[in-house]
Tab-separated table of N, CA and C in Angstrom:
chain	number	residue	atom	x	y	z
A	364	UNK	N	78.996	116.969	-52.062
A	364	UNK	CA	79.245	117.696	-53.299
A	364	UNK	C	80.047	118.980	-53.020
A	365	UNK	N	79.727	119.652	-51.907
A	365	UNK	CA	80.464	120.877	-51.585
A	365	UNK	C	81.943	120.572	-51.349
A	366	UNK	N	82.226	119.512	-50.597
A	366	UNK	CA	83.621	119.147	-50.346
A	366	UNK	C	84.333	118.747	-51.631
A	367	UNK	N	83.617	118.094	-52.528
A	367	UNK	CA	84.219	117.727	-53.813
A	367	UNK	C	84.536	118.972	-54.637
A	368	UNK	N	83.691	119.981	-54.565
A	368	UNK	CA	83.963	121.225	-55.298
A	368	UNK	C	85.212	121.916	-54.755
A	369	UNK	N	85.408	121.849	-53.451
A	369	UNK	CA	86.633	122.406	-52.860
A	369	UNK	C	87.843	121.638	-53.372
A	370	UNK	N	87.714	120.315	-53.416
A	370	UNK	CA	88.791	119.469	-53.945
A	370	UNK	C	89.082	119.841	-55.404
A	371	UNK	N	88.048	120.115	-56.192
A	371	UNK	CA	88.241	120.509	-57.593
A	371	UNK	C	89.033	121.810	-57.685
A	372	UNK	N	88.746	122.731	-56.793
A	372	UNK	CA	89.477	124.008	-56.794
A	372	UNK	C	90.959	123.770	-56.518
A	373	UNK	N	91.251	122.882	-55.583
A	373	UNK	CA	92.648	122.564	-55.262
A	373	UNK	C	93.319	121.894	-56.468
A	374	UNK	N	92.636	120.930	-57.078
A	374	UNK	CA	93.205	120.241	-58.243
A	374	UNK	C	93.456	121.198	-59.408
A	375	UNK	N	92.490	122.074	-59.666
A	375	UNK	CA	92.672	122.998	-60.795
A	375	UNK	C	93.726	124.052	-60.493
A	376	UNK	N	93.893	124.412	-59.232
A	376	UNK	CA	94.989	125.323	-58.886
A	376	UNK	C	96.325	124.648	-59.176
A	377	UNK	N	96.397	123.346	-58.923
A	377	UNK	CA	97.610	122.596	-59.242
A	377	UNK	C	97.869	122.556	-60.738
A	378	UNK	N	96.812	122.356	-61.519
A	378	UNK	CA	96.952	122.353	-62.983
A	378	UNK	C	97.376	123.735	-63.467
A	379	UNK	N	96.762	124.772	-62.924
A	379	UNK	CA	97.128	126.142	-63.316
A	379	UNK	C	98.580	126.442	-62.945
A	380	UNK	N	99.030	125.924	-61.816
A	380	UNK	CA	100.429	126.102	-61.414
A	380	UNK	C	101.362	125.444	-62.425
A	381	UNK	N	101.004	124.237	-62.858
A	381	UNK	CA	101.820	123.537	-63.855
A	381	UNK	C	101.853	124.314	-65.173
A	382	UNK	N	100.703	124.825	-65.581
A	382	UNK	CA	100.611	125.523	-66.861
A	382	UNK	C	101.357	126.851	-66.839
A	383	UNK	N	101.315	127.535	-65.724
A	383	UNK	CA	101.911	128.873	-65.654
A	383	UNK	C	103.349	128.867	-65.152
A	384	UNK	N	103.751	127.772	-64.515
A	384	UNK	CA	105.077	127.732	-63.922
A	384	UNK	C	105.166	128.538	-62.637
A	385	UNK	N	104.032	128.978	-62.116
A	385	UNK	CA	103.966	129.754	-60.877
A	385	UNK	C	103.114	128.996	-59.870
A	386	UNK	N	103.388	129.200	-58.615
A	386	UNK	CA	102.598	128.567	-57.567
A	386	UNK	C	101.277	129.318	-57.401
A	387	UNK	N	100.208	128.603	-57.583
A	387	UNK	CA	98.869	129.189	-57.445
A	387	UNK	C	98.154	128.424	-56.347
A	388	UNK	N	97.596	129.161	-55.409
A	388	UNK	CA	96.861	128.511	-54.330
A	388	UNK	C	95.490	129.154	-54.205
A	389	UNK	N	94.625	128.469	-53.503
A	389	UNK	CA	93.286	129.020	-53.284
A	389	UNK	C	93.203	129.524	-51.853
A	390	UNK	N	92.413	130.555	-51.663
A	390	UNK	CA	92.237	131.127	-50.336
A	390	UNK	C	90.977	130.608	-49.681
A	391	UNK	N	90.678	131.148	-48.561
A	391	UNK	CA	89.463	130.798	-47.846
A	391	UNK	C	88.251	131.258	-48.639
A	392	UNK	N	87.190	130.507	-48.542
A	392	UNK	CA	85.950	130.851	-49.223
A	392	UNK	C	85.370	132.135	-48.635
A	393	UNK	N	84.895	132.983	-49.497
A	393	UNK	CA	84.238	134.213	-49.073
A	393	UNK	C	82.719	134.039	-49.095
A	394	UNK	N	82.296	132.789	-49.208
A	394	UNK	CA	80.882	132.465	-49.296
A	394	UNK	C	80.159	132.884	-48.024
A	395	UNK	N	79.047	133.525	-48.203
A	395	UNK	CA	78.225	133.868	-47.049
A	395	UNK	C	76.882	133.161	-47.185
A	396	UNK	N	76.307	132.849	-46.068
A	396	UNK	CA	75.015	132.172	-46.085
A	396	UNK	C	73.930	133.160	-46.428
A	397	UNK	N	72.964	132.689	-47.108
A	397	UNK	CA	71.791	133.516	-47.350
A	397	UNK	C	70.657	132.931	-46.532
A	398	UNK	N	69.682	133.725	-46.229
A	398	UNK	CA	68.598	133.210	-45.386
A	398	UNK	C	67.851	132.082	-46.102
A	399	UNK	N	67.508	131.048	-45.359
A	399	UNK	CA	66.766	129.944	-45.977
A	399	UNK	C	65.353	130.374	-46.339
A	400	UNK	N	64.842	129.734	-47.358
A	400	UNK	CA	63.454	129.942	-47.738
A	400	UNK	C	62.698	128.657	-47.447
A	401	UNK	N	61.446	128.787	-47.094
A	401	UNK	CA	60.633	127.609	-46.828
A	401	UNK	C	59.409	127.647	-47.732
A	402	UNK	N	58.639	126.608	-47.673
A	402	UNK	CA	57.397	126.554	-48.428
A	402	UNK	C	57.633	126.593	-49.929
A	403	UNK	N	56.687	127.187	-50.650
A	403	UNK	CA	56.757	127.236	-52.110
A	403	UNK	C	57.973	128.017	-52.608
A	404	UNK	N	58.332	129.096	-51.892
A	404	UNK	CA	59.508	129.874	-52.300
A	404	UNK	C	60.772	129.045	-52.206
A	405	UNK	N	60.918	128.293	-51.134
A	405	UNK	CA	62.091	127.444	-50.959
A	405	UNK	C	62.143	126.330	-51.993
A	406	UNK	N	61.008	125.716	-52.265
A	406	UNK	CA	60.941	124.652	-53.255
A	406	UNK	C	61.270	125.185	-54.651
A	407	UNK	N	60.770	126.375	-54.957
A	407	UNK	CA	61.064	126.979	-56.259
A	407	UNK	C	62.548	127.294	-56.377
A	408	UNK	N	63.151	127.827	-55.319
A	408	UNK	CA	64.592	128.116	-55.346
A	408	UNK	C	65.388	126.840	-55.576
A	409	UNK	N	65.049	125.778	-54.842
A	409	UNK	CA	65.760	124.508	-54.991
A	409	UNK	C	65.628	123.988	-56.420
A	410	UNK	N	64.439	124.071	-56.977
A	410	UNK	CA	64.213	123.559	-58.335
A	410	UNK	C	64.994	124.364	-59.364
A	411	UNK	N	64.923	125.679	-59.292
A	411	UNK	CA	65.610	126.520	-60.276
A	411	UNK	C	67.123	126.384	-60.150
A	412	UNK	N	67.631	126.354	-58.925
A	412	UNK	CA	69.075	126.201	-58.748
A	412	UNK	C	69.542	124.815	-59.180
A	413	UNK	N	68.723	123.802	-58.957
A	413	UNK	CA	69.086	122.459	-59.422
A	413	UNK	C	69.160	122.436	-60.944
A	414	UNK	N	68.211	123.085	-61.599
A	414	UNK	CA	68.209	123.153	-63.060
A	414	UNK	C	69.446	123.891	-63.579
A	415	UNK	N	69.653	125.107	-63.083
A	415	UNK	CA	70.753	125.925	-63.608
A	415	UNK	C	72.127	125.410	-63.190
A	416	UNK	N	72.320	125.225	-61.886
A	416	UNK	CA	73.646	124.865	-61.384
A	416	UNK	C	73.980	123.398	-61.610
A	417	UNK	N	73.014	122.533	-61.434
A	417	UNK	CA	73.283	121.105	-61.523
A	417	UNK	C	73.047	120.506	-62.892
A	418	UNK	N	71.814	120.610	-63.354
A	418	UNK	CA	71.467	119.983	-64.629
A	418	UNK	C	72.245	120.595	-65.787
A	419	UNK	N	72.366	121.904	-65.788
A	419	UNK	CA	73.084	122.560	-66.880
A	419	UNK	C	74.577	122.662	-66.612
A	420	UNK	N	74.973	123.411	-65.588
A	420	UNK	CA	76.397	123.700	-65.385
A	420	UNK	C	77.212	122.477	-64.977
A	421	UNK	N	76.724	121.692	-64.022
A	421	UNK	CA	77.471	120.500	-63.610
A	421	UNK	C	77.518	119.487	-64.757
A	422	UNK	N	76.411	119.358	-65.483
A	422	UNK	CA	76.394	118.432	-66.618
A	422	UNK	C	77.359	118.849	-67.710
A	423	UNK	N	77.372	120.136	-68.024
A	423	UNK	CA	78.302	120.634	-69.035
A	423	UNK	C	79.738	120.469	-68.553
A	424	UNK	N	79.986	120.769	-67.296
A	424	UNK	CA	81.337	120.615	-66.748
A	424	UNK	C	81.795	119.166	-66.838
A	425	UNK	N	80.911	118.233	-66.531
A	425	UNK	CA	81.278	116.815	-66.604
A	425	UNK	C	81.693	116.441	-68.022
A	426	UNK	N	80.946	116.916	-69.001
A	426	UNK	CA	81.264	116.597	-70.398
A	426	UNK	C	82.558	117.277	-70.840
A	427	UNK	N	82.712	118.543	-70.493
A	427	UNK	CA	83.929	119.260	-70.875
A	427	UNK	C	85.168	118.626	-70.259
A	428	UNK	N	85.098	118.335	-68.968
A	428	UNK	CA	86.271	117.810	-68.274
A	428	UNK	C	86.598	116.393	-68.763
A	429	UNK	N	85.592	115.615	-69.118
A	429	UNK	CA	85.846	114.289	-69.692
A	429	UNK	C	86.648	114.427	-70.982
A	430	UNK	N	86.235	115.349	-71.838
A	430	UNK	CA	86.957	115.565	-73.096
A	430	UNK	C	88.345	116.137	-72.848
A	431	UNK	N	88.461	117.017	-71.878
A	431	UNK	CA	89.769	117.581	-71.546
A	431	UNK	C	90.718	116.481	-71.070
A	432	UNK	N	90.203	115.564	-70.274
A	432	UNK	CA	91.036	114.462	-69.785
A	432	UNK	C	91.523	113.597	-70.941
A	433	UNK	N	90.663	113.390	-71.925
A	433	UNK	CA	91.033	112.565	-73.075
A	433	UNK	C	92.176	113.171	-73.881
A	434	UNK	N	92.243	114.493	-73.921
A	434	UNK	CA	93.292	115.100	-74.737
A	434	UNK	C	94.486	115.598	-73.931
A	435	UNK	N	94.416	115.516	-72.607
A	435	UNK	CA	95.553	115.949	-71.788
A	435	UNK	C	96.720	114.977	-71.971
A	436	UNK	N	97.892	115.517	-72.236
A	436	UNK	CA	99.057	114.664	-72.452
A	436	UNK	C	99.783	114.317	-71.147
A	437	UNK	N	99.635	115.118	-70.128
A	437	UNK	CA	100.286	114.854	-68.845
A	437	UNK	C	99.427	113.886	-68.030
A	438	UNK	N	99.994	112.759	-67.579
A	438	UNK	CA	99.195	111.763	-66.855
A	438	UNK	C	98.633	112.271	-65.520
A	439	UNK	N	99.339	113.169	-64.840
A	439	UNK	CA	98.835	113.712	-63.566
A	439	UNK	C	97.627	114.613	-63.818
A	440	UNK	N	97.702	115.417	-64.866
A	440	UNK	CA	96.574	116.284	-65.217
A	440	UNK	C	95.398	115.424	-65.665
A	441	UNK	N	95.677	114.422	-66.482
A	441	UNK	CA	94.607	113.538	-66.959
A	441	UNK	C	93.885	112.900	-65.779
A	442	UNK	N	94.622	112.384	-64.797
A	442	UNK	CA	94.010	111.730	-63.631
A	442	UNK	C	93.180	112.721	-62.815
A	443	UNK	N	93.680	113.931	-62.629
A	443	UNK	CA	92.911	114.951	-61.890
A	443	UNK	C	91.620	115.278	-62.629
A	444	UNK	N	91.694	115.413	-63.948
A	444	UNK	CA	90.508	115.734	-64.737
A	444	UNK	C	89.496	114.589	-64.729
A	445	UNK	N	89.970	113.364	-64.773
A	445	UNK	CA	89.064	112.209	-64.692
A	445	UNK	C	88.326	112.215	-63.363
A	446	UNK	N	89.036	112.491	-62.285
A	446	UNK	CA	88.425	112.541	-60.959
A	446	UNK	C	87.354	113.640	-60.902
A	447	UNK	N	87.679	114.806	-61.433
A	447	UNK	CA	86.713	115.913	-61.451
A	447	UNK	C	85.499	115.531	-62.290
A	448	UNK	N	85.721	114.938	-63.458
A	448	UNK	CA	84.610	114.565	-64.344
A	448	UNK	C	83.664	113.579	-63.658
A	449	UNK	N	84.212	112.611	-62.952
A	449	UNK	CA	83.369	111.637	-62.246
A	449	UNK	C	82.522	112.321	-61.175
A	450	UNK	N	83.133	113.225	-60.431
A	450	UNK	CA	82.387	113.959	-59.397
A	450	UNK	C	81.293	114.818	-60.027
A	451	UNK	N	81.637	115.538	-61.080
A	451	UNK	CA	80.659	116.416	-61.732
A	451	UNK	C	79.489	115.615	-62.293
A	452	UNK	N	79.769	114.423	-62.809
A	452	UNK	CA	78.692	113.566	-63.322
A	452	UNK	C	77.726	113.180	-62.208
A	453	UNK	N	78.264	112.856	-61.035
A	453	UNK	CA	77.392	112.535	-59.896
A	453	UNK	C	76.575	113.752	-59.465
A	454	UNK	N	77.207	114.916	-59.431
A	454	UNK	CA	76.490	116.137	-59.052
A	454	UNK	C	75.367	116.420	-60.051
A	455	UNK	N	75.653	116.203	-61.319
A	455	UNK	CA	74.678	116.415	-62.393
A	455	UNK	C	73.453	115.524	-62.183
A	456	UNK	N	73.668	114.250	-61.936
A	456	UNK	CA	72.532	113.335	-61.748
A	456	UNK	C	71.794	113.621	-60.445
A	457	UNK	N	72.507	114.036	-59.410
A	457	UNK	CA	71.857	114.437	-58.165
A	457	UNK	C	70.911	115.612	-58.421
A	458	UNK	N	71.340	116.552	-59.216
A	458	UNK	CA	70.490	117.711	-59.534
A	458	UNK	C	69.210	117.275	-60.252
A	459	UNK	N	69.322	116.335	-61.172
A	459	UNK	CA	68.127	115.837	-61.861
A	459	UNK	C	67.194	115.131	-60.873
A	460	UNK	N	67.757	114.373	-59.943
A	460	UNK	CA	66.924	113.712	-58.933
A	460	UNK	C	66.202	114.737	-58.061
A	461	UNK	N	66.915	115.785	-57.664
A	461	UNK	CA	66.304	116.848	-56.853
A	461	UNK	C	65.208	117.549	-57.640
A	462	UNK	N	65.479	117.836	-58.903
A	462	UNK	CA	64.494	118.506	-59.745
A	462	UNK	C	63.244	117.646	-59.909
A	463	UNK	N	63.426	116.368	-60.129
A	463	UNK	CA	62.292	115.452	-60.253
A	463	UNK	C	61.469	115.458	-58.968
A	464	UNK	N	62.151	115.373	-57.828
A	464	UNK	CA	61.454	115.403	-56.542
A	464	UNK	C	60.693	116.716	-56.366
A	465	UNK	N	61.349	117.834	-56.659
A	465	UNK	CA	60.710	119.144	-56.486
A	465	UNK	C	59.460	119.257	-57.354
A	466	UNK	N	59.539	118.747	-58.573
A	466	UNK	CA	58.367	118.799	-59.459
A	466	UNK	C	57.222	117.939	-58.923
A	467	UNK	N	57.553	116.851	-58.280
A	467	UNK	CA	56.505	116.013	-57.677
A	467	UNK	C	55.837	116.726	-56.504
A	468	UNK	N	56.601	117.585	-55.802
A	468	UNK	CA	56.084	118.289	-54.623
A	468	UNK	C	55.352	119.582	-55.008
A	469	UNK	N	55.825	120.223	-56.060
A	469	UNK	CA	55.311	121.539	-56.441
A	469	UNK	C	54.068	121.450	-57.300
A	470	UNK	N	53.542	122.595	-57.585
A	470	UNK	CA	52.339	122.663	-58.395
A	470	UNK	C	52.597	123.401	-59.698
A	471	UNK	N	51.543	123.909	-60.285
A	471	UNK	CA	51.657	124.589	-61.576
A	471	UNK	C	52.592	125.804	-61.544
A	472	UNK	N	52.654	126.507	-60.401
A	472	UNK	CA	53.525	127.686	-60.312
A	472	UNK	C	54.990	127.290	-60.468
A	473	UNK	N	55.371	126.172	-59.870
A	473	UNK	CA	56.747	125.700	-59.977
A	473	UNK	C	57.065	125.311	-61.420
A	474	UNK	N	56.148	124.607	-62.060
A	474	UNK	CA	56.370	124.227	-63.465
A	474	UNK	C	56.519	125.468	-64.339
A	475	UNK	N	55.705	126.468	-64.103
A	475	UNK	CA	55.780	127.699	-64.908
A	475	UNK	C	57.094	128.442	-64.659
A	476	UNK	N	57.537	128.461	-63.414
A	476	UNK	CA	58.813	129.121	-63.101
A	476	UNK	C	59.962	128.411	-63.810
A	477	UNK	N	59.941	127.088	-63.833
A	477	UNK	CA	60.989	126.336	-64.531
A	477	UNK	C	60.928	126.557	-66.039
A	478	UNK	N	59.729	126.622	-66.582
A	478	UNK	CA	59.599	126.881	-68.023
A	478	UNK	C	60.174	128.247	-68.372
A	479	UNK	N	59.934	129.233	-67.515
A	479	UNK	CA	60.443	130.587	-67.780
A	479	UNK	C	61.967	130.601	-67.759
A	480	UNK	N	62.563	129.908	-66.794
A	480	UNK	CA	64.022	129.861	-66.713
A	480	UNK	C	64.578	129.053	-67.882
A	481	UNK	N	63.934	127.957	-68.216
A	481	UNK	CA	64.360	127.118	-69.342
A	481	UNK	C	64.424	127.927	-70.636
A	482	UNK	N	63.443	128.798	-70.824
A	482	UNK	CA	63.341	129.548	-72.072
A	482	UNK	C	64.173	130.823	-72.095
A	483	UNK	N	64.851	131.141	-70.998
A	483	UNK	CA	65.621	132.386	-70.955
A	483	UNK	C	67.127	132.141	-70.883
A	484	UNK	N	67.564	130.957	-71.276
A	484	UNK	CA	68.995	130.656	-71.227
A	484	UNK	C	69.753	131.514	-72.223
A	485	UNK	N	70.932	131.980	-71.837
A	485	UNK	CA	71.722	132.782	-72.777
A	485	UNK	C	72.317	131.900	-73.870
A	486	UNK	N	72.567	132.506	-75.015
A	486	UNK	CA	73.265	131.793	-76.077
A	486	UNK	C	74.748	131.838	-75.777
A	487	UNK	N	75.444	130.851	-76.235
A	487	UNK	CA	76.878	130.730	-76.035
A	487	UNK	C	77.590	131.864	-76.750
A	488	UNK	N	78.545	132.467	-76.071
A	488	UNK	CA	79.352	133.532	-76.671
A	488	UNK	C	80.779	133.032	-76.811
A	489	UNK	N	81.136	132.494	-77.988
A	489	UNK	CA	82.474	131.929	-78.148
A	489	UNK	C	83.585	132.946	-77.899
A	490	UNK	N	83.337	134.202	-78.117
A	490	UNK	CA	84.379	135.215	-77.914
A	490	UNK	C	84.770	135.327	-76.443
A	491	UNK	N	83.892	134.874	-75.554
A	491	UNK	CA	84.193	134.985	-74.129
A	491	UNK	C	85.119	133.872	-73.637
A	492	UNK	N	85.409	132.912	-74.496
A	492	UNK	CA	86.201	131.770	-74.069
A	492	UNK	C	87.359	131.502	-75.020
A	493	UNK	N	88.233	132.456	-75.145
A	493	UNK	CA	89.379	132.255	-76.015
A	493	UNK	C	90.260	131.160	-75.434
A	494	UNK	N	90.664	130.229	-76.280
A	494	UNK	CA	91.499	129.116	-75.849
A	494	UNK	C	92.876	129.241	-76.474
A	495	UNK	N	93.879	129.269	-75.649
A	495	UNK	CA	95.252	129.299	-76.097
A	495	UNK	C	95.618	127.910	-76.597
A	496	UNK	N	96.042	127.812	-77.861
A	496	UNK	CA	96.353	126.508	-78.434
A	496	UNK	C	97.435	125.778	-77.648
A	497	UNK	N	98.340	126.510	-77.010
A	497	UNK	CA	99.387	125.878	-76.208
A	497	UNK	C	98.801	125.117	-75.024
A	498	UNK	N	97.621	125.523	-74.585
A	498	UNK	CA	97.007	124.882	-73.423
A	498	UNK	C	96.220	123.628	-73.789
A	499	UNK	N	96.047	123.363	-75.072
A	499	UNK	CA	95.268	122.191	-75.456
A	499	UNK	C	95.932	120.894	-75.010
A	500	UNK	N	97.261	120.853	-74.939
A	500	UNK	CA	97.959	119.679	-74.426
A	500	UNK	C	97.692	119.458	-72.944
A	501	UNK	N	97.266	120.515	-72.267
A	501	UNK	CA	96.892	120.408	-70.851
A	501	UNK	C	95.410	120.081	-70.696
A	502	UNK	N	94.723	119.951	-71.823
A	502	UNK	CA	93.315	119.570	-71.778
A	502	UNK	C	92.345	120.637	-72.236
A	503	UNK	N	92.815	121.856	-72.511
A	503	UNK	CA	91.901	122.930	-72.919
A	503	UNK	C	91.232	122.576	-74.242
A	504	UNK	N	89.941	122.849	-74.353
A	504	UNK	CA	89.189	122.571	-75.570
A	504	UNK	C	89.200	123.784	-76.483
A	505	UNK	N	89.100	123.537	-77.768
A	505	UNK	CA	89.014	124.643	-78.724
A	505	UNK	C	87.657	125.332	-78.580
A	506	UNK	N	87.580	126.563	-79.054
A	506	UNK	CA	86.316	127.301	-78.999
A	506	UNK	C	85.223	126.585	-79.778
A	507	UNK	N	85.565	126.096	-80.946
A	507	UNK	CA	84.587	125.403	-81.782
A	507	UNK	C	84.027	124.190	-81.035
A	508	UNK	N	84.912	123.448	-80.399
A	508	UNK	CA	84.506	122.255	-79.663
A	508	UNK	C	83.622	122.621	-78.468
A	509	UNK	N	84.016	123.638	-77.732
A	509	UNK	CA	83.229	124.063	-76.560
A	509	UNK	C	81.851	124.559	-76.971
A	510	UNK	N	81.785	125.311	-78.055
A	510	UNK	CA	80.512	125.830	-78.533
A	510	UNK	C	79.577	124.686	-78.907
A	511	UNK	N	80.089	123.722	-79.668
A	511	UNK	CA	79.262	122.584	-80.079
A	511	UNK	C	78.799	121.781	-78.866
A	512	UNK	N	79.685	121.574	-77.920
A	512	UNK	CA	79.351	120.830	-76.711
A	512	UNK	C	78.264	121.543	-75.915
A	513	UNK	N	78.405	122.855	-75.767
A	513	UNK	CA	77.422	123.657	-75.035
A	513	UNK	C	76.046	123.568	-75.694
A	514	UNK	N	76.010	123.809	-76.995
A	514	UNK	CA	74.719	123.815	-77.702
A	514	UNK	C	74.036	122.453	-77.594
A	515	UNK	N	74.790	121.376	-77.751
A	515	UNK	CA	74.203	120.034	-77.657
A	515	UNK	C	73.722	119.758	-76.242
A	516	UNK	N	74.521	120.131	-75.248
A	516	UNK	CA	74.137	119.879	-73.856
A	516	UNK	C	72.870	120.644	-73.482
A	517	UNK	N	72.783	121.898	-73.860
A	517	UNK	CA	71.591	122.686	-73.549
A	517	UNK	C	70.369	122.074	-74.227
A	518	UNK	N	70.516	121.674	-75.469
A	518	UNK	CA	69.395	121.079	-76.200
A	518	UNK	C	68.906	119.791	-75.541
A	519	UNK	N	69.826	118.889	-75.209
A	519	UNK	CA	69.401	117.626	-74.594
A	519	UNK	C	68.870	117.857	-73.173
A	520	UNK	N	69.419	118.835	-72.465
A	520	UNK	CA	68.926	119.142	-71.111
A	520	UNK	C	67.528	119.729	-71.165
A	521	UNK	N	67.276	120.607	-72.114
A	521	UNK	CA	65.917	121.164	-72.257
A	521	UNK	C	64.916	120.051	-72.557
A	522	UNK	N	65.317	119.114	-73.415
A	522	UNK	CA	64.410	118.012	-73.737
A	522	UNK	C	64.145	117.158	-72.507
A	523	UNK	N	65.177	116.892	-71.717
A	523	UNK	CA	64.991	116.102	-70.502
A	523	UNK	C	64.091	116.836	-69.517
A	524	UNK	N	64.270	118.155	-69.403
A	524	UNK	CA	63.390	118.945	-68.534
A	524	UNK	C	61.955	118.905	-69.071
A	525	UNK	N	61.796	119.045	-70.371
A	525	UNK	CA	60.449	118.973	-70.961
A	525	UNK	C	59.782	117.644	-70.618
A	526	UNK	N	60.531	116.549	-70.694
A	526	UNK	CA	59.991	115.241	-70.357
A	526	UNK	C	59.535	115.185	-68.895
A	527	UNK	N	60.333	115.780	-67.998
A	527	UNK	CA	59.944	115.820	-66.582
A	527	UNK	C	58.697	116.672	-66.379
A	528	UNK	N	58.654	117.805	-67.053
A	528	UNK	CA	57.493	118.701	-66.907
A	528	UNK	C	56.213	118.026	-67.419
A	529	UNK	N	56.330	117.294	-68.504
A	529	UNK	CA	55.148	116.598	-69.068
A	529	UNK	C	54.701	115.442	-68.186
A	530	UNK	N	55.643	114.832	-67.467
A	530	UNK	CA	55.316	113.674	-66.627
A	530	UNK	C	54.579	114.076	-65.356
A	531	UNK	N	54.660	115.349	-64.981
A	531	UNK	CA	54.040	115.785	-63.726
A	531	UNK	C	52.598	116.155	-63.904
């Protein structure tokens, strides 16, 4: 998944280059390792990060990029977006599998931590995502569309998490 995310950065830099008419490249990652956690703390971190980064963000990205690919008029951009969407969908389902496993391993404290994070999600701020109409041919979604997609995805993800929490 990490290597696929790097590939996504390269692909999107190519799309941005096409859109801007300028050469855009990505640099070396500035990512630093953080100390590993073990035991209940490590399991809680894995569960919360799987929920936020995978179940929510990767799932939303998969849906957004699928729609972007459908409306992209350039075949090279469409193919890159389809590839990204397929990868993001796999990452999304991997996160749900990890979350399910973590819930099977954890106890009531883990369930409570997930409930707290589930209930503290921010509301979508459409003003933060202005979409240039000229970019819609490159796959950019309108604000209205992104807002509706976000709200639906969060709602269905919360329900899926609730189902997992009840099953444990």
